[in-house]
Structures are given as C-alpha cells and as structure tokens.
C-alpha cells in the first residue's frame, strides 16, 4: 500500500499541485511567524544584553508619582527627586570588588527640525534623552565631533541629526516640558538602543545639564556598577544594597535584571506571535477545505481503481491507509518547501511592521529545530486530517457496484443532518454575539465570548453552504443565462451538480472575504466614531495643545496671546477636571462661556451659554439623567485628587442642559471655577477661530506666538479628521496584508476544483463539442462556472462579515459613545468586483485545458 500511495502521488502531480501550494502557503505563514517570533525575541535579548554589558549591579531610583495636580516628590519646581546622588555613587565606588560606576540621568526631549516642526511626532515616547558618559563599556559610541561638555552643548544620534537637517556647529531647538530651548550641536553618536534604531531620537547632554533638566543637581535615575574579575555579583549586590536608603532605591544584580528583561521580552513578543499565528491558522483552515475537496474528487475519479484493489483483496483499512499515506507524503513535501518560504516571510515581517510604528529591533534570523519540526508537523497533520473523511469514503467503495459509477449524489439524510447542524451552530453563534453586545464592559472574558460566537457563526454558515448554494447560484444563473444563453445555463447546472463540492470551494473564498468584510465594517465604523469624537460640536479652525507624551498642558495666558495674533477672531481657553457626583464620575470643562459659542456648537435643551457664570454650570443630558439634575438643581461635586487631605466639596448650580458632545464632556463651567482642580492647573487646549478667509497659513503664526515649542500641537479641522482615522487605517492595511494569504489560498482552491472538474467531465465536454459548441464556448462555460462559484462565495462572505460586525457592535459602542455601524458601500463593491476578477483569473488555466481536449478521445474516455 505504501508503493501504491507513492505511485498515486507521482501519477497525479498536476492534480495535486494546487493542493500542495495551499499547504505550502499555510505552513510558510506558520514557520515564518515562529521564526519571526524567535528572531525578534533574540534581537531584544541582544539589545538588552548590550545595554547590560559589564553591569554587575543596577541601582535604580524608585520614584513615586504624586496625585494629579501636585508636584513630584521633593520637587517644588515640579521635577522629581531621586535618592540616588553623587555621595551614594562615591560610596558604591569605594566598595571592594567594584571596578567602575556609571551614574545616568534619563528623560525625554523633543527635537525640532530646521523647519521648526518636531522630528518625531508619531513616536513621542521614543524621544529619549540622557547624560553623555564616554567609555568602552558604554552602549553609546561617538560617531562625529565630540561629546557635550557644557550647558550650551548637546549631541544627537546620527539618524536624528540627518533627518532634522543638522550638522556639527548648528543650533538645535528642542523642548523638555515647557518652551523651546536651543543648544549647539557638537557631536553625533550611534547606539544599540532598539527604541532609537526603530525610529526614536536620542539627545545627549553633559551630566550637570541633564540633572538640571530632568532631576536636581547631584541626583541620578540609575547607577550601573561594574565588578572586578572574580567578584561574586550577588555578594556585591548585597553590599550595595546595604548602602541604600530604606525607601526610594532598589539594587538588582545584572543576572536578575537580565532575567526580568527576558520575561518582559517573552511577554512582549509572545502576544505579537500569537496574533500572527491566528492569521496563519486561518490560512491553514482554508487550505484544509482545498485538501478535502481535492481528495474527494480524486477518490471519485479513482473509484474504478479502488474497486479493483478491493476486488483483489485490499481491505477497507488498507484503502484508508493508502489515502492517508498519500496525504502525508504530499503534506511532507509541501511543508518542507513551505518552511523555506517562511524564512523569507520572517525576514520581511520586521520592516513591514516597523512601517506601522512597531519599533522592532533588527537582528539575524533565528532558526531553531523546534520551529522546523513544528512547521512540518502542522503541515502533515492538517493534510492528513483533511484527507481523513475522503479516505473513509474511499473505503466504502464496493468492489462491484463502484465499477459502473464515477460519482454518486450524497444521500438526502446526510444533507438533512448537515443542514440541521448548520442551523444550530449559526443560531448559537448569533445568540452568543447578541448577548455579548448587550454587555457594557469589554473585559477579556467578554471578548473571548464574542470570538467564540463569531467562530460558531462562521462554522455554521460553512456547514449550511450546500443548502444556501442552490437559491443563490440559481439566482446568479438567471443572470448568466440571460447574458450568455446556453453556456450560462450550463455553467449554472454544473455549479449545482454537486452542492457539497461547490460549497467547499466557495467556503474557502467565503472565509477570507467574511473576515475582510467584518474588519472593514468595524474599522470604517470606528473611524467615523473617532472622527465624530474629535470634531463633533466643534467649529474652531484650529485646536492648540501640548503634544508631549507627558502632557504638561499650556500656560493659562496662552489664549490671550493667541487672541492678539493677526487673523485670529477668537481664542477660547479650555481645561477639565474630574469630580465625583451623584451621577458617578464626571469631567467638567472649564472655559470662557462667552467666547466658547464662537468655537463650538452646542444643542441646548434648556438654558444657554449666557446663563453660565461663577458657580453656575451647564450639564449634559446624560449627566442630568444619571444624577437626577435639572435647571435650578445643585450639583454637589467632590474633587478626585487621590489624597484625603486635599479632598474638597464644590457646590455648582445647574443653569442649563445640553446634548452631550465629546468636546464638552459631562458639564461646562467657567475657567475660574474648574482650573484650580485641573491637572497641573494649566490649560488642556485652546480653540482658535480664524477671521473669514484667514485660516490658511495661521499655524505658523500660532506657533510663533506661543514660543514655537516642538511640543506644541496645532491641529486644523482637516488634520483632526485625518489623525482620527490614521491608526485604524494602518491596522486595517496590516490586516488586509495578513488576510491576503488566505485569499490567495482560496483562489488556488477555485483553480484546483475547476481543473479537476474539467477532468471529471471530459466525456461531457467532448459531447458538447460534438453537437456544435466551439472552443471559445467551452472556455466561456468554464469561466462562467468559476465566476458563479466565486460570486456565491463573495455573497456568502460579505453578508456573513456584515452579520459578524453588526452582532459585535455592542462591544465597540461600550468604549466609544459615537460608535454605530456604517456600511462602506464603496469598499463592499470593490470586494464583489474582486471576487469577479478572482473567478475570471482562476478559470484561465482550466478553461484552456478544457478547450484543448480532443473531441473524439474525450467521448471515448471513461
């Protein structure tokens, strides 16, 4: 039976090539993901090892954050205070076994280019700054010039200097938290820091300047200790720990710190690897349909051969074993090739993900034996499992009755059981998702329940596909018959001849389109919701804020400065503070009520902006309903500073009620009433309304009026809309790329089914040629059949995707008040057109093969 299986594989190379490609692509995705995960983890470990090179003990400051609105611990100027100081560094340096001590100061600095705009806006958390410490054990090496030595100097990493257009000797503008600063560029450096190499920036100062900017004189964030040869690192850690104060500092050995970082790396890379493996699983799932379909058709075509084997003594078990060995050999060969292709995918994933801002470090490919074994095991296992049911069907072929029949329709009972099972699965999936959509939280268990509901629905539709194929294909057949006459009608009948085969072929395409459609609908709806949250109720031309990652806010006088800018009609200051009320936590916006109406639009139920004044606020209809408030009521609000001694009760009279918008949050009061309770006691935003015809080019004037700080974000109405959907668009593009593999595999399924169907209908095609259908008519027949199957899969996939998106909309709406399902008709139309193109392209080879068949030989074939 082994020789028979090997002969069958070699005898049907052309028929199995598409199946092998499906396995190959699926395994390539799996192996590429696993190699990528190992490579990324190794790159992070290498980068972490470089930063810990020569570090026997790391002493880190354990700074604690004060509640919002308060200065950092020990820092009257708002800067944090560290217990690591110069005196402690000297004490550690004097310990026996210590070779060297490297005290460092860390912070953030946003660098402006020569055009005045920030160099790195998308990754502000990667704008790193530190003190320059030359030495052979440093992970920062000088590339050009020299290191900063005075308060008026700085150095940049070479990539940032090049991107910003700076050369040695130029004056560099940057900002820490407040206004822009300027220092002379005296050198450029290179570094192994993965955050910098992945698109971040690195600014270096001399130690005294770094302390002045980020801490206090003589203080450090970290002290790295290098040990002499032969020194036990753990004993040295204990000696260093004995010198530390009781609170505010922690000493960790280099080995323990490396272990902690390794755990963090595994957690960081593991989530990404699991997500990519999910898409690989989808590709393999679709490939399983193609494998099962191919072996089912091969069994039907080889029924006479199998019957003869049974007649000469082969048992049912031997027939099953022969088919499964054939599948295993196919899976082994395709998986080996797929692993090789996966190495290319792994190499391409890092730069592709970094384009979307992932910030992954570079490094050599890591190919482990475990990954190779897993890839081959998955490929062979999926192929064998997919061929199991066809092998059982082959074992049921009787030695005598199968000799006169090539293909038999499945018994009605089997279809009835299948239809009932499909209806139950689909109904259960929809009910689960509808239940989840009624929940108001989005914790992990609810998300998992929603995913379970989606999987059940998708599987249920796949099971029901044979039942759904008849009405949908009949409807499509009316169009093909009307447009193409007899060939259109024959194409419809061929597609309906074997509902199971047609459904299996269409299901492969349906799964990919269902996922793409669901993502598109959710992404489009979320994009609209984000845009609404950003711009709803806002008529200002510009929104000015502090774009720094630390979010320090704007000076209270910023609005007055902007109001004096030529071309500015109104500059409205806004801030917000959180309060505990009877209706729950509420964010109250403070502003100038008289000017606010010129930059924002509010729909008042009762009262107006003119009624707002000292101690008087307008509340949203949502807060009014929750708290039982109305005009004349008193809102008893408690401040949420987090410290009991600072808690205060505020009484505010309700004078108006308006429809809630994202701009105005829960309530609206005067700036004087709300500012004392806001974070840092500063403005969050200034809304700028331009004079008629003066909006264009106003951004430069606004920046100049506020000191032209790189931290400042001046956002126009159009920019706000674009930024609202930028991240979603980026995620969708990445999802489309990952699901593209699944769609490609589904196309192979259509090609494979049509090619084998042509072989199965050789005699029929010969008869059609004999009664007058020419070669072009045969080609048209096969193309139309392919288009009908593809359009059936597209209709099923798009409708299922919309169903999944609608059923899961409750989860999204619980996190975004403005979320509602919006169907992107244009993109859905593109998906239908894509299915049409897939149908036409998939039929090219099978159609040419059918047209080339010899008429007489075809009629004589069995």
Coordinates of C-alpha atoms in Angstrom, one line a residue, residues 478-689:
X478 CA -30.6 33.6 -14.2
X479 CA -28.2 36.5 -15.0
X480 CA -25.7 34.2 -16.8
X481 CA -28.5 32.6 -18.8
X482 CA -29.9 35.9 -19.8
X483 CA -26.5 37.3 -20.8
X484 CA -24.8 34.3 -22.3
X485 CA -27.5 31.9 -23.3
X486 CA -26.9 28.2 -23.3
X487 CA -23.3 28.4 -21.9
X488 CA -24.6 30.5 -19.0
X489 CA -27.3 27.9 -18.2
X490 CA -24.8 25.0 -18.4
X491 CA -22.5 26.9 -16.1
X492 CA -25.2 27.2 -13.5
X493 CA -26.1 23.5 -13.8
X494 CA -22.5 22.5 -13.4
X495 CA -22.2 24.6 -10.3
X496 CA -25.4 23.0 -8.9
X497 CA -24.4 19.4 -9.9
X498 CA -22.5 18.8 -6.6
X499 CA -23.6 21.2 -3.9
X500 CA -21.1 19.9 -1.4
X501 CA -18.1 20.4 -3.8
X502 CA -19.4 23.8 -4.8
X503 CA -19.9 24.8 -1.2
X504 CA -16.5 23.6 -0.1
X505 CA -14.8 25.6 -3.0
X506 CA -16.8 28.7 -2.3
X507 CA -16.3 28.4 1.5
X508 CA -12.6 28.9 1.1
X509 CA -13.2 32.2 -0.5
X510 CA -16.1 33.0 1.8
X511 CA -14.0 32.7 5.0
X512 CA -11.4 35.2 3.7
X513 CA -14.0 37.7 2.5
X514 CA -16.1 37.3 5.7
X515 CA -13.1 38.3 7.8
X516 CA -12.0 41.1 5.5
X517 CA -15.6 42.4 5.3
X518 CA -16.1 42.3 9.1
X519 CA -12.8 44.1 9.7
X520 CA -13.7 46.7 7.1
X521 CA -17.1 47.4 8.5
X522 CA -15.8 47.6 12.1
X523 CA -12.8 49.7 11.0
X524 CA -14.9 52.1 8.9
X525 CA -17.5 52.5 11.7
X526 CA -14.7 53.0 14.3
X527 CA -13.1 55.6 12.1
X528 CA -16.3 57.5 11.8
X529 CA -16.8 57.3 15.5
X530 CA -13.3 58.7 16.2
X531 CA -13.8 61.5 13.8
X532 CA -17.1 62.3 15.5
X533 CA -15.4 62.3 18.9
X534 CA -12.7 64.6 17.6
X535 CA -14.8 67.1 15.7
X536 CA -18.4 66.7 16.8
X537 CA -19.8 70.0 18.1
X538 CA -16.5 71.8 17.1
X539 CA -16.5 74.7 14.7
X540 CA -13.0 76.0 15.5
X541 CA -10.4 76.2 12.7
X542 CA -7.5 75.1 15.0
X543 CA -7.1 73.2 18.2
X544 CA -3.8 74.0 20.1
X545 CA -2.5 71.7 22.7
X546 CA 0.7 70.3 24.2
X547 CA 1.6 67.3 22.2
X548 CA 4.2 65.9 24.6
X549 CA 3.9 62.4 25.9
X550 CA 4.0 63.7 29.4
X551 CA 1.0 66.0 28.7
X552 CA 2.1 69.1 30.7
X553 CA -0.6 71.4 29.3
X554 CA -0.5 75.1 28.2
X555 CA 0.1 78.2 30.2
X556 CA -3.1 80.0 31.4
X557 CA -2.2 83.0 29.4
X558 CA -1.9 81.1 26.1
X559 CA -5.4 82.1 24.9
X560 CA -4.8 85.8 25.5
X561 CA -1.5 85.6 23.5
X562 CA -3.3 83.8 20.6
X563 CA -6.2 86.3 20.6
X564 CA -3.7 89.0 19.7
X565 CA -2.4 87.1 16.6
X566 CA -3.4 88.8 13.3
X567 CA -6.1 86.7 11.6
X568 CA -7.4 85.2 14.9
X569 CA -11.1 86.1 15.6
X570 CA -11.4 84.1 18.9
X571 CA -9.1 82.1 21.1
X572 CA -11.0 80.0 23.7
X573 CA -9.2 78.5 26.7
X574 CA -10.4 75.1 27.9
X575 CA -9.4 72.7 30.6
X576 CA -11.1 69.9 32.5
X577 CA -11.2 68.4 35.9
X578 CA -12.7 65.1 37.3
X579 CA -15.3 65.2 40.0
X580 CA -17.3 62.6 41.9
X581 CA -21.0 63.3 41.7
X582 CA -24.3 61.6 42.4
X583 CA -24.4 60.5 38.8
X584 CA -20.9 59.0 39.0
X585 CA -17.5 60.3 37.9
X586 CA -17.9 63.4 35.7
X587 CA -15.5 65.5 33.7
X588 CA -16.3 69.2 33.8
X589 CA -14.9 71.5 31.2
X590 CA -13.9 75.0 32.2
X591 CA -13.8 77.8 29.6
X592 CA -14.9 81.3 28.7
X593 CA -18.6 80.8 28.1
X594 CA -19.0 84.0 26.1
X595 CA -16.3 83.0 23.6
X596 CA -17.0 79.3 23.6
X597 CA -20.0 79.6 21.4
X598 CA -17.9 81.0 18.6
X599 CA -15.7 77.9 18.5
X600 CA -18.1 75.1 19.3
X601 CA -21.7 74.2 18.6
X602 CA -24.0 73.1 21.5
X603 CA -27.6 71.9 21.3
X604 CA -29.2 73.3 24.5
X605 CA -32.3 71.5 25.8
X606 CA -32.9 74.3 28.3
X607 CA -30.9 77.5 29.1
X608 CA -28.0 78.8 27.1
X609 CA -24.3 79.7 27.3
X610 CA -25.2 83.2 28.6
X611 CA -26.5 81.6 31.8
X612 CA -23.2 80.1 32.8
X613 CA -21.2 82.1 35.3
X614 CA -19.3 81.9 38.6
X615 CA -20.7 78.9 40.5
X616 CA -23.1 78.2 37.6
X617 CA -22.7 75.3 35.1
X618 CA -24.5 73.6 32.3
X619 CA -24.7 69.8 32.4
X620 CA -25.1 67.3 29.6
X621 CA -28.4 65.5 29.2
X622 CA -26.6 62.2 30.1
X623 CA -25.3 63.5 33.4
X624 CA -28.7 65.1 34.1
X625 CA -30.4 61.8 33.7
X626 CA -27.9 59.9 35.8
X627 CA -27.8 62.4 38.6
X628 CA -31.4 63.5 38.5
X629 CA -30.4 67.1 37.7
X630 CA -32.4 69.9 36.1
X631 CA -32.2 73.6 35.9
X632 CA -32.1 75.0 39.4
X633 CA -30.6 71.9 40.9
X634 CA -27.3 72.0 42.9
X635 CA -24.5 69.7 41.8
X636 CA -22.5 68.5 44.8
X637 CA -19.1 67.6 43.3
X638 CA -16.1 66.1 45.2
X639 CA -12.6 66.6 43.8
X640 CA -10.6 63.5 42.9
X641 CA -7.1 64.3 43.9
X642 CA -6.5 60.9 45.4
X643 CA -5.4 62.3 48.8
X644 CA -7.9 62.7 51.6
X645 CA -6.3 65.9 53.0
X646 CA -6.8 67.6 49.6
X647 CA -10.4 66.5 49.0
X648 CA -12.8 69.3 48.7
X649 CA -16.5 69.6 48.1
X650 CA -17.8 72.0 45.4
X651 CA -21.4 73.2 45.0
X652 CA -22.3 74.3 41.5
X653 CA -25.8 75.4 40.4
X654 CA -27.2 73.9 37.2
X655 CA -28.5 76.6 34.9
X656 CA -28.7 74.8 31.5
X657 CA -28.9 71.3 30.0
X658 CA -27.3 70.5 26.6
X659 CA -26.9 67.4 24.4
X660 CA -23.5 65.8 25.3
X661 CA -20.7 66.0 22.8
X662 CA -17.1 64.8 23.1
X663 CA -15.9 68.4 23.1
X664 CA -17.9 69.4 26.1
X665 CA -17.8 66.2 28.1
X666 CA -20.2 66.0 31.0
X667 CA -20.6 69.6 32.1
X668 CA -19.5 73.1 31.2
X669 CA -18.4 75.8 33.7
X670 CA -16.2 78.9 33.9
X671 CA -12.4 78.6 33.7
X672 CA -12.1 80.2 37.1
X673 CA -14.3 77.5 38.7
X674 CA -12.6 74.5 37.1
X675 CA -8.9 75.5 36.7
X676 CA -7.9 75.1 40.4
X677 CA -8.9 71.4 40.2
X678 CA -7.3 70.5 36.8
X679 CA -4.1 68.6 36.3
X680 CA -1.1 70.9 36.7
X681 CA -3.5 73.9 36.9
X682 CA -2.9 74.5 33.2
X683 CA -5.0 74.7 30.0
X684 CA -5.6 71.5 28.1
X685 CA -6.5 73.1 24.8
X686 CA -7.1 76.5 23.1
X687 CA -9.7 76.5 20.4
X688 CA -8.9 79.1 17.7
X689 CA -11.5 80.5 15.3

